[in-house]
Short mmCIF file of C-alpha atoms in Angstrom, two decimals:
data_model
loop_
_atom_site.label_atom_id
_atom_site.label_comp_id
_atom_site.label_asym_id
_atom_site.label_seq_id
_atom_site.Cartn_x
_atom_site.Cartn_y
_atom_site.Cartn_z
CA MET A 1 -8.78 22.94 2.09
CA LYS A 2 -8.37 20.75 5.16
CA LEU A 3 -6.63 17.37 5.04
CA THR A 4 -6.23 14.94 7.93
CA VAL A 5 -3.63 12.20 8.17
CA VAL A 6 -4.58 9.43 10.60
CA GLY A 7 -1.34 7.80 11.66
CA GLY A 8 0.36 11.17 11.35
CA GLY A 9 3.07 10.14 13.83
CA SER A 10 4.49 7.69 11.28
CA THR A 11 8.09 8.15 10.20
CA TYR A 12 6.66 8.17 6.64
CA THR A 13 4.91 11.48 7.31
CA PRO A 14 7.78 13.87 6.42
CA GLU A 15 7.78 12.33 2.93
CA LEU A 16 4.10 13.27 2.69
CA ILE A 17 4.73 16.74 4.12
CA ASP A 18 7.47 17.41 1.59
CA GLY A 19 5.09 16.51 -1.23
CA PHE A 20 2.30 18.68 0.18
CA ALA A 21 4.71 21.63 0.40
CA ARG A 22 6.27 21.25 -3.05
CA LEU A 23 3.02 20.51 -4.86
CA ARG A 24 0.87 23.13 -3.16
CA ASP A 25 -0.31 24.54 -6.49
CA THR A 26 -1.88 21.15 -7.23
CA LEU A 27 -3.27 20.66 -3.73
CA PRO A 28 -3.74 24.00 -1.93
CA ILE A 29 -3.93 22.88 1.70
CA THR A 30 -4.82 25.55 4.24
CA GLU A 31 -4.92 23.20 7.25
CA LEU A 32 -3.20 19.86 7.72
CA VAL A 33 -4.05 17.79 10.79
CA LEU A 34 -1.81 14.94 11.96
CA VAL A 35 -3.69 12.51 14.22
CA ASP A 36 -1.89 9.88 16.27
CA PRO A 37 -2.27 8.44 19.78
CA ALA A 38 1.54 8.22 20.18
CA ALA A 39 2.09 11.69 21.64
CA GLU A 40 5.90 11.61 21.75
CA ARG A 41 6.28 10.50 18.13
CA LEU A 42 3.62 12.95 17.01
CA GLU A 43 5.43 15.85 18.63
CA LEU A 44 8.68 14.98 16.83
CA VAL A 45 7.04 14.46 13.46
CA GLY A 46 4.82 17.51 13.83
CA GLY A 47 7.79 19.72 14.67
CA LEU A 48 9.69 18.62 11.57
CA ALA A 49 6.54 19.00 9.46
CA ARG A 50 6.17 22.65 10.49
CA ARG A 51 9.84 23.32 9.75
CA ILE A 52 9.52 21.77 6.27
CA PHE A 53 6.47 23.91 5.53
CA ALA A 54 8.31 27.01 6.75
CA LYS A 55 11.43 26.28 4.69
CA LEU A 56 9.38 25.77 1.54
CA ASP A 57 7.24 28.87 2.20
CA HIS A 58 3.99 26.99 2.64
CA ASP A 59 1.60 29.07 4.73
CA GLY A 60 -0.74 26.22 5.64
CA LYS A 61 -1.38 25.50 9.31
CA ILE A 62 -0.23 22.15 10.75
CA VAL A 63 -2.15 20.83 13.75
CA THR A 64 -1.25 17.75 15.80
CA THR A 65 -3.75 15.94 18.00
CA ALA A 66 -4.60 12.59 19.56
CA ASP A 67 -8.32 13.40 19.27
CA LEU A 68 -9.55 11.60 16.16
CA ASP A 69 -13.03 13.16 16.12
CA ALA A 70 -11.65 16.69 16.37
CA GLY A 71 -8.97 15.92 13.81
CA VAL A 72 -11.32 14.70 11.09
CA GLU A 73 -14.09 17.24 11.67
CA GLY A 74 -14.50 19.40 8.59
CA ALA A 75 -11.79 17.57 6.64
CA ASP A 76 -12.15 17.42 2.88
CA ALA A 77 -10.10 14.22 2.76
CA VAL A 78 -8.75 11.81 5.36
CA LEU A 79 -5.65 9.78 4.56
CA LEU A 80 -5.17 6.55 6.51
CA GLN A 81 -1.63 5.26 7.12
CA LEU A 82 -1.99 2.96 10.11
CA ARG A 83 0.05 0.10 11.51
CA VAL A 84 -2.04 -1.59 14.20
CA GLY A 85 0.36 -3.18 16.66
CA GLY A 86 3.34 -1.22 15.34
CA GLN A 87 6.63 -2.71 14.23
CA ALA A 88 6.40 -5.32 16.99
CA ALA A 89 3.36 -6.87 15.30
CA ARG A 90 5.08 -6.64 11.93
CA GLU A 91 8.08 -8.50 13.35
CA GLN A 92 5.76 -11.34 14.33
CA ASP A 93 4.00 -11.34 10.94
CA GLU A 94 7.37 -11.82 9.27
CA THR A 95 8.68 -14.57 11.54
CA TRP A 96 6.07 -17.09 12.77
CA PRO A 97 4.97 -18.13 9.23
CA LEU A 98 8.54 -19.29 8.63
CA GLU A 99 8.05 -21.88 11.39
CA CYS A 100 5.61 -23.62 9.02
CA GLY A 101 7.79 -23.27 5.94
CA CYS A 102 5.77 -20.37 4.52
CA VAL A 103 6.76 -16.86 3.49
CA GLY A 104 6.75 -14.38 6.35
CA GLN A 105 5.62 -11.03 4.93
CA GLU A 106 3.47 -8.24 6.30
CA THR A 107 1.02 -7.83 3.40
CA THR A 108 0.63 -11.25 1.82
CA GLY A 109 0.37 -14.86 2.97
CA ALA A 110 -0.24 -15.64 6.62
CA GLY A 111 1.39 -12.45 7.88
CA GLY A 112 -0.78 -10.38 5.56
CA LEU A 113 -3.88 -12.09 6.90
CA ALA A 114 -2.83 -11.32 10.47
CA LYS A 115 -2.43 -7.68 9.54
CA ALA A 116 -5.84 -7.63 7.87
CA LEU A 117 -7.51 -9.11 10.95
CA ARG A 118 -5.92 -6.47 13.19
CA THR A 119 -6.52 -3.59 10.82
CA VAL A 120 -9.97 -3.88 9.25
CA PRO A 121 -12.00 -3.35 12.47
CA VAL A 122 -9.88 -0.34 13.44
CA VAL A 123 -10.16 1.27 10.00
CA LEU A 124 -13.92 0.74 9.88
CA ASP A 125 -14.30 2.38 13.29
CA ILE A 126 -12.28 5.38 12.10
CA ALA A 127 -14.31 5.60 8.89
CA GLU A 128 -17.60 5.57 10.82
CA ARG A 129 -16.36 8.43 12.96
CA VAL A 130 -15.35 10.34 9.83
CA ARG A 131 -18.82 9.76 8.39
CA ARG A 132 -20.49 11.03 11.57
CA THR A 133 -18.50 14.26 11.64
CA ASN A 134 -18.14 14.87 7.90
CA PRO A 135 -19.99 12.46 5.57
CA ASP A 136 -18.71 14.20 2.43
CA ALA A 137 -15.03 13.57 3.18
CA TRP A 138 -13.04 11.29 0.92
CA ILE A 139 -11.05 8.50 2.59
CA ILE A 140 -7.74 7.66 0.93
CA ASP A 141 -6.40 4.36 2.21
CA PHE A 142 -2.65 3.73 2.18
CA THR A 143 -2.96 1.19 5.01
CA ASN A 144 -1.97 -2.37 4.11
CA PRO A 145 -3.26 -4.74 3.01
CA VAL A 146 -4.72 -2.02 0.79
CA GLY A 147 -6.99 -4.24 -1.31
CA ILE A 148 -8.73 -5.88 1.64
CA VAL A 149 -8.97 -2.66 3.65
CA THR A 150 -10.36 -0.69 0.69
CA ARG A 151 -12.92 -3.42 0.03
CA ALA A 152 -14.04 -3.27 3.66
CA LEU A 153 -14.47 0.51 3.38
CA LEU A 154 -16.39 0.35 0.11
CA GLN A 155 -18.68 -2.44 1.28
CA ALA A 156 -19.54 -0.35 4.33
CA GLY A 157 -20.59 2.49 2.02
CA HIS A 158 -17.69 4.87 2.57
CA LYS A 159 -16.30 7.28 -0.03
CA ALA A 160 -12.96 5.52 -0.30
CA VAL A 161 -10.15 4.91 -2.77
CA GLY A 162 -7.11 2.75 -2.09
CA LEU A 163 -3.57 3.86 -2.94
CA CYS A 164 -0.24 2.07 -3.33
CA ASN A 165 3.14 3.40 -4.47
CA VAL A 166 4.17 0.38 -6.59
CA ALA A 167 2.75 1.75 -9.85
CA ILE A 168 4.15 5.26 -9.44
CA GLY A 169 7.50 3.69 -8.57
CA PHE A 170 7.47 1.79 -11.87
CA GLN A 171 6.33 4.88 -13.74
CA ARG A 172 9.21 6.95 -12.39
CA LYS A 173 11.75 4.17 -12.95
CA PHE A 174 10.65 3.51 -16.52
CA ALA A 175 10.61 7.22 -17.32
CA ARG A 176 14.19 7.54 -16.11
CA LEU A 177 15.34 4.53 -18.17
CA LEU A 178 13.53 5.78 -21.27
CA GLY A 179 14.61 9.41 -20.86
CA VAL A 180 11.08 10.85 -20.85
CA ALA A 181 8.99 12.81 -18.37
CA PRO A 182 7.04 10.63 -15.89
CA SER A 183 3.79 12.23 -17.02
CA GLU A 184 4.41 10.74 -20.49
CA VAL A 185 4.45 7.16 -19.15
CA HIS A 186 1.12 5.32 -18.99
CA LEU A 187 1.13 1.81 -17.54
CA ASP A 188 -1.10 -1.11 -18.49
CA HIS A 189 -1.18 -2.10 -14.83
CA VAL A 190 -3.45 -5.03 -14.03
CA GLY A 191 -4.21 -7.18 -10.98
CA LEU A 192 -4.77 -6.77 -7.28
CA ASN A 193 -2.85 -4.74 -4.74
CA HIS A 194 0.63 -6.28 -4.41
CA LEU A 195 -0.24 -8.75 -7.17
CA THR A 196 0.15 -6.81 -10.42
CA TRP A 197 1.82 -6.95 -13.81
CA GLU A 198 2.84 -4.16 -16.19
CA ARG A 199 1.73 -5.57 -19.55
CA ALA A 200 2.51 -2.45 -21.55
CA VAL A 201 4.36 0.83 -21.07
CA ARG A 202 2.80 3.45 -23.33
CA ILE A 203 4.18 6.86 -24.15
CA GLY A 204 1.72 9.73 -24.28
CA GLY A 205 -1.40 8.16 -22.81
CA PRO A 206 -3.62 5.05 -22.91
CA GLU A 207 -3.47 4.86 -26.73
CA GLY A 208 0.24 5.65 -27.05
CA GLU A 209 3.03 3.48 -28.42
CA ASN A 210 3.87 0.43 -26.30
CA VAL A 211 7.61 0.62 -25.60
CA LEU A 212 7.77 -2.27 -23.12
CA PRO A 213 9.55 -4.61 -25.59
CA ARG A 214 12.25 -1.98 -26.13
CA LEU A 215 12.46 -1.29 -22.40
CA LEU A 216 13.07 -4.96 -21.63
CA ALA A 217 15.51 -5.39 -24.52
CA GLU A 218 17.61 -2.39 -23.52
CA HIS A 219 17.18 -2.32 -19.73
CA GLY A 220 15.98 -5.81 -18.79
CA ASP A 221 18.96 -6.53 -16.55
CA ALA A 222 18.35 -3.40 -14.45
CA VAL A 223 14.64 -4.14 -14.14
CA ALA A 224 15.29 -7.78 -13.21
CA ASP A 225 17.85 -6.78 -10.59
CA ASP A 226 15.37 -4.43 -8.95
CA LEU A 227 12.75 -7.19 -8.85
CA ARG A 228 15.29 -9.82 -7.73
CA LEU A 229 14.05 -12.12 -10.48
CA PRO A 230 16.16 -13.73 -13.22
CA ARG A 231 16.29 -11.77 -16.47
CA PRO A 232 15.08 -14.82 -18.49
CA VAL A 233 11.85 -14.83 -16.48
CA LEU A 234 11.01 -11.32 -17.68
CA ASP A 235 12.00 -12.18 -21.25
CA ARG A 236 9.78 -15.27 -21.29
CA LEU A 237 6.80 -13.49 -19.74
CA GLY A 238 7.19 -10.26 -21.68
CA VAL A 239 5.78 -8.30 -18.73
CA VAL A 240 7.12 -6.66 -15.58
CA PRO A 241 5.64 -8.23 -12.45
CA SER A 242 5.42 -6.39 -9.16
CA TYR A 243 8.31 -7.28 -6.86
CA TYR A 244 5.73 -8.94 -4.61
CA LEU A 245 5.35 -11.65 -7.28
CA ARG A 246 8.73 -12.97 -6.16
CA TYR A 247 6.95 -14.44 -3.11
CA PHE A 248 4.89 -16.53 -5.55
CA TYR A 249 7.40 -17.20 -8.33
CA ALA A 250 10.32 -18.04 -6.02
CA HIS A 251 8.54 -19.03 -2.79
CA ASP A 252 10.96 -21.67 -1.52
CA GLU A 253 14.00 -19.58 -2.35
CA VAL A 254 12.51 -16.63 -0.46
CA VAL A 255 11.68 -18.78 2.58
CA ARG A 256 15.30 -19.99 2.72
CA GLU A 257 16.58 -16.40 2.47
CA LEU A 258 14.25 -15.10 5.17
CA GLY A 259 15.41 -17.80 7.54
CA THR A 260 19.03 -16.67 7.34
CA LYS A 261 18.82 -12.92 7.99
CA PRO A 262 17.12 -10.38 10.28
CA SER A 263 13.54 -9.54 9.40
CA ARG A 264 12.70 -6.44 7.44
CA ALA A 265 10.69 -5.34 10.48
CA ALA A 266 13.85 -5.39 12.60
CA GLU A 267 15.67 -3.32 10.00
CA VAL A 268 12.81 -0.81 9.80
CA ALA A 269 12.50 -0.55 13.59
CA ALA A 270 16.19 0.35 13.84
CA MET A 271 15.76 2.85 11.02
CA GLU A 272 12.73 4.40 12.72
CA ARG A 273 14.65 4.93 15.95
CA GLU A 274 17.35 6.76 14.02
CA LEU A 275 14.80 8.80 12.06
CA LEU A 276 12.93 9.88 15.18
CA GLU A 277 16.20 11.01 16.72
CA MET A 278 16.84 13.08 13.59
CA TYR A 279 13.31 14.50 13.65
CA GLY A 280 13.97 15.79 17.15
CA ASP A 281 16.82 17.98 15.89
CA PRO A 282 15.39 21.54 15.75
CA SER A 283 17.82 22.44 12.94
CA LEU A 284 16.46 19.74 10.61
CA ASP A 285 14.04 21.31 8.13
CA GLU A 286 13.91 18.78 5.29
CA LYS A 287 13.22 15.08 4.95
CA PRO A 288 16.47 13.22 5.67
CA ALA A 289 18.10 11.00 3.06
CA LEU A 290 17.66 7.99 5.34
CA LEU A 291 13.89 8.22 4.84
CA ALA A 292 14.30 6.93 1.27
CA LYS A 293 15.45 3.58 2.70
CA ARG A 294 12.34 3.36 4.88
CA GLY A 295 10.15 2.60 1.86
CA GLY A 296 7.20 4.41 0.33
CA ALA A 297 9.08 6.05 -2.55
CA PHE A 298 6.95 8.63 -4.39
CA TYR A 299 4.16 8.07 -1.85
CA SER A 300 3.68 11.82 -1.42
CA GLU A 301 3.35 12.47 -5.15
CA ALA A 302 0.77 9.70 -5.55
CA ALA A 303 -1.19 10.95 -2.54
CA VAL A 304 -1.20 14.57 -3.74
CA ASP A 305 -2.27 13.52 -7.24
CA LEU A 306 -5.14 11.39 -5.94
CA ALA A 307 -6.38 13.91 -3.37
CA ALA A 308 -6.21 16.74 -5.89
CA SER A 309 -8.29 14.79 -8.41
CA LEU A 310 -10.90 13.72 -5.86
CA LEU A 311 -11.21 17.26 -4.52
CA GLY A 312 -11.29 18.94 -7.92
CA SER A 313 -8.14 21.01 -7.52
CA GLY A 314 -6.09 19.39 -10.29
CA GLY A 315 -4.36 16.05 -10.50
CA SER A 316 -3.74 13.65 -13.37
CA PRO A 317 -6.77 12.41 -15.32
CA TYR A 318 -5.58 8.79 -15.08
CA GLN A 319 -4.10 7.17 -11.99
CA VAL A 320 -3.49 3.65 -10.71
CA VAL A 321 -5.78 3.11 -7.72
CA ASN A 322 -7.63 0.41 -5.82
CA THR A 323 -11.37 0.44 -6.43
CA TYR A 324 -14.34 -1.79 -7.24
CA ASN A 325 -13.92 -4.07 -10.25
CA ASN A 326 -17.43 -3.38 -11.63
CA GLY A 327 -16.95 -5.64 -14.64
CA THR A 328 -13.44 -4.47 -15.54
CA LEU A 329 -12.03 -7.97 -15.10
CA PRO A 330 -14.94 -10.19 -16.16
CA PHE A 331 -13.62 -13.24 -14.32
CA LEU A 332 -13.97 -11.45 -10.95
CA PRO A 333 -17.12 -10.36 -9.09
CA ASP A 334 -18.11 -6.73 -9.43
CA ASP A 335 -17.39 -6.03 -5.75
CA ALA A 336 -13.82 -7.33 -5.90
CA VAL A 337 -11.27 -4.55 -5.42
CA ILE A 338 -8.69 -4.39 -8.18
CA GLU A 339 -5.63 -2.22 -8.74
CA THR A 340 -5.77 -0.61 -12.16
CA GLN A 341 -5.63 2.55 -14.21
CA ALA A 342 -8.72 4.63 -13.58
CA ALA A 343 -10.21 7.95 -14.51
CA VAL A 344 -10.23 9.87 -11.23
CA GLY A 345 -12.30 12.92 -10.39
CA ALA A 346 -14.81 14.32 -7.93
CA HIS A 347 -17.04 11.32 -8.70
CA GLY A 348 -14.34 8.90 -7.51
CA ALA A 349 -12.42 6.36 -9.57
CA THR A 350 -13.75 4.63 -12.71
CA PRO A 351 -11.50 1.85 -14.06
CA LEU A 352 -10.41 2.17 -17.67
CA PRO A 353 -11.19 -0.74 -20.01
CA VAL A 354 -8.68 -3.58 -19.68
CA ALA A 355 -7.59 -5.93 -22.46
CA PRO A 356 -8.25 -9.64 -21.79
CA VAL A 357 -5.92 -11.03 -19.13
CA ASP A 358 -3.77 -14.05 -19.92
CA PRO A 359 -4.81 -17.16 -17.92
CA LEU A 360 -1.33 -17.23 -16.40
CA TYR A 361 -2.20 -14.05 -14.51
CA ALA A 362 -5.98 -14.33 -14.38
CA GLY A 363 -5.79 -17.65 -12.52
CA LEU A 364 -3.62 -16.21 -9.75
CA ILE A 365 -5.70 -13.03 -9.56
CA ALA A 366 -8.89 -15.09 -9.16
CA ASN A 367 -7.26 -17.31 -6.54
CA VAL A 368 -6.06 -14.40 -4.42
CA THR A 369 -9.42 -12.64 -4.81
CA ALA A 370 -11.11 -15.73 -3.35
CA TYR A 371 -8.65 -15.60 -0.45
CA GLU A 372 -9.44 -11.90 0.06
CA ASP A 373 -13.17 -12.74 0.23
CA LEU A 374 -12.46 -15.19 3.03
CA ALA A 375 -9.95 -12.89 4.74
CA LEU A 376 -12.47 -10.05 4.90
CA GLU A 377 -15.10 -12.41 6.27
CA ALA A 378 -12.65 -13.49 8.98
CA ALA A 379 -11.77 -9.86 9.77
CA LEU A 380 -15.42 -8.85 10.08
CA ARG A 381 -16.82 -11.90 11.87
CA GLY A 382 -13.86 -13.64 13.49
CA GLY A 383 -13.60 -17.31 14.34
CA ARG A 384 -10.86 -19.91 14.05
CA ASP A 385 -12.56 -21.74 11.18
CA ARG A 386 -12.78 -18.57 9.10
CA VAL A 387 -9.08 -17.88 9.67
CA PHE A 388 -8.24 -21.48 8.71
CA LYS A 389 -10.29 -21.30 5.50
CA ALA A 390 -8.67 -18.03 4.45
CA LEU A 391 -5.22 -19.51 4.98
CA LEU A 392 -6.09 -22.72 3.16
CA ALA A 393 -7.30 -20.65 0.19
CA HIS A 394 -4.11 -18.59 -0.07
CA PRO A 395 -1.75 -19.86 -2.79
CA LEU A 396 1.25 -19.24 -0.51
CA VAL A 397 -0.21 -21.68 2.05
CA GLY A 398 -2.65 -24.09 0.38
CA GLN A 399 -2.09 -27.23 2.52
CA TYR A 400 -4.34 -28.11 5.44
CA ALA A 401 -1.48 -28.98 7.80
CA TYR A 402 0.19 -25.63 7.11
CA ALA A 403 -3.13 -23.81 7.47
CA ASP A 404 -3.81 -25.49 10.81
CA GLY A 405 -0.40 -24.64 12.23
CA LEU A 406 -0.50 -21.09 10.94
CA THR A 407 -3.99 -20.53 12.35
CA ASP A 408 -2.80 -21.47 15.84
CA ARG A 409 0.23 -19.22 15.56
CA LEU A 410 -1.73 -16.29 14.14
CA ILE A 411 -4.22 -16.38 17.01
CA ALA A 412 -1.50 -16.83 19.64
CA HIS A 413 0.47 -13.83 18.38
CA ASN A 414 -2.54 -11.53 17.92
CA ARG A 415 -4.81 -12.18 20.89
CA GLU A 416 -4.71 -8.62 22.14
CA HIS A 417 -5.91 -7.32 18.75
CA LEU A 418 -8.69 -9.85 18.05
CA ALA A 419 -11.85 -9.06 20.00
CA TRP A 420 -13.41 -12.45 19.21
CA VAL A 421 -10.50 -14.30 20.85
#
């Protein structure tokens, strides 16, 4: 089995490598190709990857290359983990929206739109090259904004499934608090990528007992602290929102906070420099503890589970993924991409039935879906007016003066990545 990771020079990659090595019975990789144009980073990451495989007695071959076409040729699955523009672009995404009084974040709001505009054309070019060399390969997208990117891939006819680590993070956290195995925890996870709510936590499968009320009663303070939301908010809602909902539920508070401290991008850039220095140490043969602070917890386990199911080598029967709605949420179009529990196999991902969604959540889901429609149109066709309309539609922007100012800033900071400019 051959897997290719595009963006293999990422500092995330050793987390993925560790999962591939430890879970080799689930996903028996014989060749792993790391593709990245950043030769120096790729050499450091590739060296550590080979040492991790060797330490954990994995006999698969690891290849590093800057040649995308050669790297994806013959691959059974291609995993995308790109950051177009690098941390420098992320730094801008997180800062210039604050000049207009809006949240600066790399996957939602104005910063998220900027990332989508940079990313969608690049991902579609990669996917077309995968299709030319190996049309049967699955594409697993971990590249943000996952919902918009996955929708672009699916609309272009690619065999693609989107993946995020938020759900598996909740699953592992809830399992620990409840004292059960993670495989016993089934989430009623509903919404869009980075806009989701856990409405039930069931033990033993989709029809199991819902223990969410007990979880909140006994561990609500710990859950609220992790989400940085007040405990009474969780008690009143009776659900666990994704931590990204804080940008919506406490927008002004978040904007004030972001204006008084270094950006997350600056923190991550400093962390990456330290990680790359560690990766260059020939005695290092395991993922360093610092990598846990980089983000992407349980990313490797989610990726292995999804790839194994798609390729027929194992994997869980139900997984939270990003895929076409196809009637699952009746208030959205069929070609919207939702994040939900799905039955995953060689056929792809089929969403499980979802209980009716409360208007409190359905309204926001529908609003952000409309924004994603406009964002994808702007990413595919360009144009200042399309950017403006997408921003005006986003609930974190929503005022024409803000949308105008943000449009000018977005274009100014992303000229080198926007062909239509």
